[in-house]
Short mmCIF file of C-alpha atoms in Angstrom, two decimals:
data_model
loop_
_atom_site.label_atom_id
_atom_site.label_comp_id
_atom_site.label_asym_id
_atom_site.label_seq_id
_atom_site.Cartn_x
_atom_site.Cartn_y
_atom_site.Cartn_z
CA SER O 1 156.26 157.10 48.64
CA VAL O 2 155.07 156.26 52.23
CA LEU O 3 153.38 160.08 52.10
CA ARG O 4 151.41 159.31 48.91
CA ALA O 5 150.90 155.58 51.03
CA ARG O 6 149.11 156.56 53.64
CA ARG O 7 146.99 158.78 51.39
CA LEU O 8 145.74 156.49 49.86
CA LEU O 9 145.15 153.89 52.48
CA ASP O 10 143.31 157.51 54.05
CA GLN O 11 141.06 157.01 50.50
CA GLY O 12 140.42 153.08 50.77
CA LEU O 13 142.68 152.67 48.36
CA ASP O 14 144.16 148.66 50.76
CA ASP O 15 145.84 147.98 46.80
CA GLN O 16 147.50 150.98 45.59
CA ALA O 17 148.41 151.73 49.27
CA LEU O 18 149.83 148.59 50.02
CA SER O 19 151.84 148.96 46.53
CA GLU O 20 153.10 151.89 48.01
CA PHE O 21 154.41 150.59 51.19
CA GLU O 22 156.22 148.39 49.73
CA ARG O 23 157.90 150.18 47.44
CA ALA O 24 158.70 152.42 50.59
CA ILE O 25 160.45 148.48 52.54
CA GLU O 26 162.26 147.48 49.17
CA ASN O 27 163.63 152.15 49.33
CA ASN O 28 164.65 151.47 53.46
CA PRO O 29 163.65 148.14 55.09
CA LEU O 30 164.96 149.85 58.18
CA LEU O 31 161.25 151.59 58.36
CA VAL O 32 159.27 149.63 60.76
CA GLY O 33 155.96 151.82 60.37
CA SER O 34 155.95 150.72 56.38
CA PHE O 35 156.71 146.76 57.74
CA MET O 36 153.38 147.44 60.09
CA SER O 37 151.12 149.38 57.85
CA ALA O 38 151.47 146.75 55.24
CA GLY O 39 150.72 144.13 57.43
CA ASP O 40 147.56 145.89 58.96
CA ILE O 41 147.21 145.21 55.30
CA TYR O 42 147.68 142.07 54.32
CA MET O 43 145.04 140.74 57.23
CA LYS O 44 142.38 142.79 56.35
CA GLN O 45 142.82 140.96 53.02
CA GLY O 46 143.26 137.75 54.24
CA ASP O 47 146.51 137.04 53.44
CA TYR O 48 147.52 136.04 57.12
CA ASP O 49 151.49 134.30 55.27
CA MET O 50 152.38 137.86 54.67
CA ALA O 51 151.01 139.44 57.60
CA ALA O 52 152.83 137.20 59.04
CA LEU O 53 156.34 138.22 57.03
CA ARG O 54 155.45 141.83 57.21
CA PHE O 55 155.07 142.00 61.09
CA GLY O 56 157.90 139.20 61.78
CA GLU O 57 159.96 141.32 60.05
CA ALA O 58 158.97 144.77 62.46
CA ALA O 59 159.28 142.93 65.95
CA ARG O 60 162.88 141.68 64.95
CA LEU O 61 163.31 145.93 63.64
CA ALA O 62 162.00 147.21 66.92
CA PRO O 63 161.72 144.11 69.47
CA GLN O 64 160.34 146.47 71.86
CA SER O 65 157.29 147.31 70.21
CA TYR O 66 154.06 146.46 72.26
CA ASP O 67 152.23 146.58 68.05
CA ALA O 68 154.11 144.26 65.95
CA ASN O 69 154.62 141.72 68.60
CA PHE O 70 151.32 141.38 69.14
CA LYS O 71 150.01 141.72 65.62
CA TRP O 72 152.12 139.46 64.96
CA GLY O 73 151.27 136.73 66.93
CA GLN O 74 147.85 137.89 65.56
CA ALA O 75 149.06 136.59 61.61
CA LEU O 76 150.81 133.62 63.61
CA GLN O 77 147.53 132.10 65.22
CA ALA O 78 145.40 132.85 61.98
CA LEU O 79 147.59 130.82 59.86
CA GLY O 80 147.26 128.50 62.64
CA GLN O 81 151.15 128.18 64.24
CA PHE O 82 149.61 128.31 67.52
CA VAL O 83 153.36 127.55 69.25
CA GLU O 84 154.79 130.66 67.50
CA ALA O 85 151.95 133.18 68.69
CA VAL O 86 152.61 132.21 72.18
CA ARG O 87 155.82 133.32 71.83
CA ALA O 88 155.56 136.73 70.25
CA TYR O 89 152.26 136.80 72.79
CA LEU O 90 154.87 136.49 75.91
CA ILE O 91 156.97 139.12 74.40
CA ALA O 92 154.75 141.34 73.76
CA LEU O 93 153.50 140.47 77.18
CA ALA O 94 156.96 141.75 78.33
CA ILE O 95 156.65 144.83 77.24
CA LYS O 96 152.97 145.37 78.39
CA PRO O 97 152.40 142.94 81.12
CA ASN O 98 148.46 144.45 81.65
CA ASP O 99 147.17 144.20 78.40
CA PRO O 100 143.75 142.61 78.71
CA VAL O 101 143.19 141.37 74.84
CA ALA O 102 147.29 140.44 74.95
CA ASN O 103 146.30 137.99 78.17
CA MET O 104 143.34 136.74 76.29
CA ASN O 105 144.86 135.60 73.34
CA VAL O 106 147.53 134.17 74.60
CA GLY O 107 144.59 131.86 76.66
CA VAL O 108 142.76 130.78 73.54
CA ALA O 109 146.61 130.09 71.86
CA TYR O 110 147.22 127.30 74.79
CA LEU O 111 142.86 125.98 74.27
CA GLN O 112 144.88 125.95 70.24
CA LEU O 113 147.11 123.81 71.13
CA ASN O 114 144.60 122.09 74.05
CA GLN O 115 147.03 122.99 77.26
CA PRO O 116 143.84 124.59 79.34
CA GLU O 117 146.03 123.80 81.88
CA ASN O 118 148.63 127.03 80.55
CA ALA O 119 145.65 129.31 79.49
CA LEU O 120 143.96 129.46 82.61
CA PRO O 121 146.58 132.20 84.42
CA TYR O 122 146.13 134.40 81.32
CA ALA O 123 142.25 134.27 80.96
CA GLU O 124 141.91 134.47 84.49
CA LYS O 125 143.41 138.17 84.45
CA ALA O 126 142.14 139.50 81.18
CA VAL O 127 138.92 138.81 83.21
CA LYS O 128 140.28 140.34 85.25
CA LEU O 129 141.80 143.80 84.14
CA ASP O 130 138.72 143.74 81.92
CA PRO O 131 135.00 142.48 82.64
CA ARG O 132 133.26 144.15 81.17
CA SER O 133 134.49 142.20 78.66
CA ALA O 134 131.63 139.50 77.11
CA GLN O 135 135.21 137.35 74.44
CA GLY O 136 136.83 137.78 78.29
CA HIS O 137 134.35 135.53 79.45
CA THR O 138 133.18 133.48 76.15
CA ASN O 139 137.43 132.60 76.06
CA LEU O 140 137.52 131.69 80.92
CA GLY O 141 134.43 129.66 80.22
CA ALA O 142 135.99 127.74 77.51
CA VAL O 143 139.06 127.05 79.15
CA TYR O 144 136.82 125.95 82.80
CA SER O 145 135.37 123.88 80.35
CA ALA O 146 138.87 122.07 78.90
CA LEU O 147 140.08 121.44 82.22
CA GLY O 148 135.96 120.59 83.19
CA ARG O 149 135.74 122.90 85.78
CA HIS O 150 131.42 123.18 84.37
CA ASP O 151 130.29 124.72 87.46
CA ASP O 152 132.52 128.10 87.07
CA ALA O 153 132.37 127.86 83.78
CA VAL O 154 128.35 128.42 83.65
CA ALA O 155 129.81 131.85 85.76
CA GLU O 156 131.55 132.81 82.85
CA TYR O 157 129.34 131.91 80.21
CA LEU O 158 126.22 134.27 81.59
CA GLN O 159 128.33 137.03 82.26
CA ALA O 160 129.60 137.01 78.59
CA ASN O 161 125.51 137.58 78.21
CA GLU O 162 124.97 139.66 80.39
CA LEU O 163 127.71 141.97 78.82
CA LEU O 164 126.45 141.24 74.81
CA PRO O 165 122.97 139.53 72.90
CA PRO O 166 122.93 136.23 73.50
CA SER O 167 125.57 134.38 70.55
CA PRO O 168 124.44 131.55 69.16
CA GLN O 169 127.97 129.70 70.45
CA VAL O 170 127.80 131.04 73.14
CA LEU O 171 125.21 129.73 74.43
CA LEU O 172 125.49 126.21 72.57
CA ASN O 173 128.79 125.87 75.10
CA LEU O 174 126.49 127.12 77.80
CA ALA O 175 124.28 124.10 77.65
CA ASP O 176 127.03 122.09 77.09
CA SER O 177 129.03 122.75 80.79
CA LEU O 178 124.85 122.74 82.08
CA ILE O 179 124.76 118.74 80.56
CA LYS O 180 128.22 117.72 81.72
CA SER O 181 126.80 119.73 85.19
CA ASN O 182 123.30 117.74 85.04
CA GLN O 183 121.56 120.53 84.50
CA PHE O 184 119.21 119.57 82.12
CA GLU O 185 116.03 121.69 82.56
CA GLN O 186 118.46 124.75 82.70
CA ALA O 187 119.96 122.85 79.61
CA ALA O 188 116.84 123.02 77.79
CA ASN O 189 115.54 127.28 78.50
CA THR O 190 119.22 127.48 76.89
CA LEU O 191 118.80 124.87 73.62
CA GLU O 192 115.42 126.33 73.13
CA GLN O 193 116.67 130.08 73.86
CA VAL O 194 119.48 128.87 70.85
CA ILE O 195 116.78 127.76 68.18
CA LYS O 196 114.85 130.44 68.87
CA ILE O 197 117.79 132.34 67.03
CA GLU O 198 119.77 129.96 64.74
CA PRO O 199 118.40 126.56 64.76
CA SER O 200 120.64 124.36 63.44
CA ALA O 201 121.09 119.89 63.60
CA ASN O 202 123.01 120.69 66.45
CA ALA O 203 121.00 122.47 68.66
CA TYR O 204 118.63 120.29 68.36
CA GLU O 205 120.77 116.85 68.89
CA ARG O 206 121.47 118.27 71.49
CA LEU O 207 118.26 119.43 73.22
CA GLY O 208 117.27 115.61 72.06
CA PHE O 209 119.63 114.21 74.08
CA VAL O 210 119.31 116.73 76.77
CA ARG O 211 114.97 115.45 76.48
CA PHE O 212 116.14 111.91 76.65
CA LYS O 213 118.20 112.13 79.76
CA MET O 214 114.89 114.67 81.74
CA ARG O 215 113.07 110.97 80.41
CA ARG O 216 110.94 113.03 77.80
CA PHE O 217 111.09 110.78 75.44
CA ASP O 218 108.65 111.41 72.57
CA GLU O 219 109.77 115.46 72.54
CA SER O 220 113.84 113.75 72.71
CA LYS O 221 112.82 111.69 69.12
CA THR O 222 111.48 114.93 67.88
CA ALA O 223 114.13 117.08 68.64
CA PHE O 224 116.17 114.48 66.59
CA LEU O 225 114.32 113.85 64.20
CA THR O 226 113.59 117.89 63.57
CA ALA O 227 118.25 117.56 63.75
CA LEU O 228 117.92 114.90 60.58
CA ASP O 229 115.13 117.20 59.08
CA ILE O 230 118.05 120.04 58.85
CA ASP O 231 121.34 117.83 58.04
CA GLN O 232 119.54 114.38 57.56
CA ASN O 233 123.95 113.77 57.05
CA HIS O 234 124.47 114.98 61.09
CA PHE O 235 125.74 111.79 62.52
CA PRO O 236 124.38 112.50 66.32
CA SER O 237 121.71 112.42 65.73
CA LEU O 238 120.85 109.84 63.59
CA ASN O 239 122.49 107.43 66.21
CA GLY O 240 120.54 109.97 68.93
CA ALA O 241 117.12 109.17 66.64
CA ALA O 242 117.90 105.73 67.11
CA VAL O 243 117.95 105.15 70.80
CA CYS O 244 114.99 106.57 70.53
CA TYR O 245 114.10 104.01 68.65
CA LEU O 246 115.27 101.19 70.63
CA ASN O 247 113.83 102.27 73.58
CA ALA O 248 110.20 102.40 72.57
CA PHE O 249 111.59 98.86 70.98
CA GLU O 250 111.60 98.55 74.62
CA PHE O 251 109.02 99.51 76.20
CA ASP O 252 106.62 98.16 73.55
CA GLY O 253 108.63 95.27 71.98
CA ASN O 254 106.97 96.83 67.72
CA ASP O 255 109.37 94.87 65.92
CA ALA O 256 109.00 98.50 63.55
CA ASP O 257 111.00 100.95 66.05
CA ARG O 258 113.38 98.55 66.24
CA GLN O 259 114.16 97.55 62.49
CA GLU O 260 113.93 101.87 62.23
CA ALA O 261 116.75 101.75 64.93
CA VAL O 262 119.00 99.90 63.29
CA LYS O 263 118.58 101.36 59.53
CA LEU O 264 119.91 104.34 61.22
CA LEU O 265 122.20 103.13 62.98
CA ARG O 266 123.68 101.61 59.68
CA ARG O 267 122.64 104.88 57.95
CA SER O 268 125.09 106.45 60.47
CA LEU O 269 128.09 103.59 61.68
CA THR O 270 128.23 104.60 56.18
CA LEU O 271 129.37 107.83 57.11
CA ASN O 272 131.21 107.44 60.01
CA ARG O 273 133.16 104.36 60.44
CA ASP O 274 135.25 104.48 64.10
CA GLN O 275 131.39 104.48 66.58
CA PRO O 276 133.30 101.23 68.06
CA ARG O 277 129.88 101.23 70.16
CA PHE O 278 127.35 100.52 66.97
CA ALA O 279 130.08 99.25 65.39
CA ALA O 280 127.37 95.59 66.34
CA TYR O 281 124.59 97.06 63.62
#
């Protein structure tokens, strides 16, 4: 039954192979390999509940198996069960302490638990063990950012971008850390790069914010309005555009600017009521 399952798997017949592995598990519930293979198929199919169940059983049968514990951690992480995922990964690391991916994944799981201080040693170790991993540098950048170490975060995101073609998400993260480091010119250049690859309301809204900080008010307003062309319900861009109109009203006293600002802020508040600084509108 297991041999037949493996043959089916080699032919790309995952569903039939899974049925055979499940039959093998029924016939002999001590076959660690069948639990692992079934878990792999469930992961591939996105059935993380069953994957976690199968990898967990494999880990109980073979507590010294790095693969069983590591894959159990992956399935639990995919389910959002981050405390349990950390526990499984730490067992895997006790078996194989210098595995860069397991160290990286522990760091990510701690970050998902909003515990960047616990994530830090694992994220740093992952990069030390595999300095060519763009994902490792990206995750370490996210940890530094969560700890408010934005200059360090910038260095990690730049390193990640050197190792792989620039990814819009990594570039957005880089721009955020540049903004928090008051490096507005570099942030603007980074956001222009994001927009070339993948224009989005988020990227234009960030660009609007940066241009405003640089006192380039017309360009700021244009960026916010472009964001709203992409997503008319993007409330941070509604706020940004409104601030630009209010700023123009302060300069020239044109009441049309004030009215436009009020209209935008009211729209924003209907989308997100939890904005006390704009509640007066």
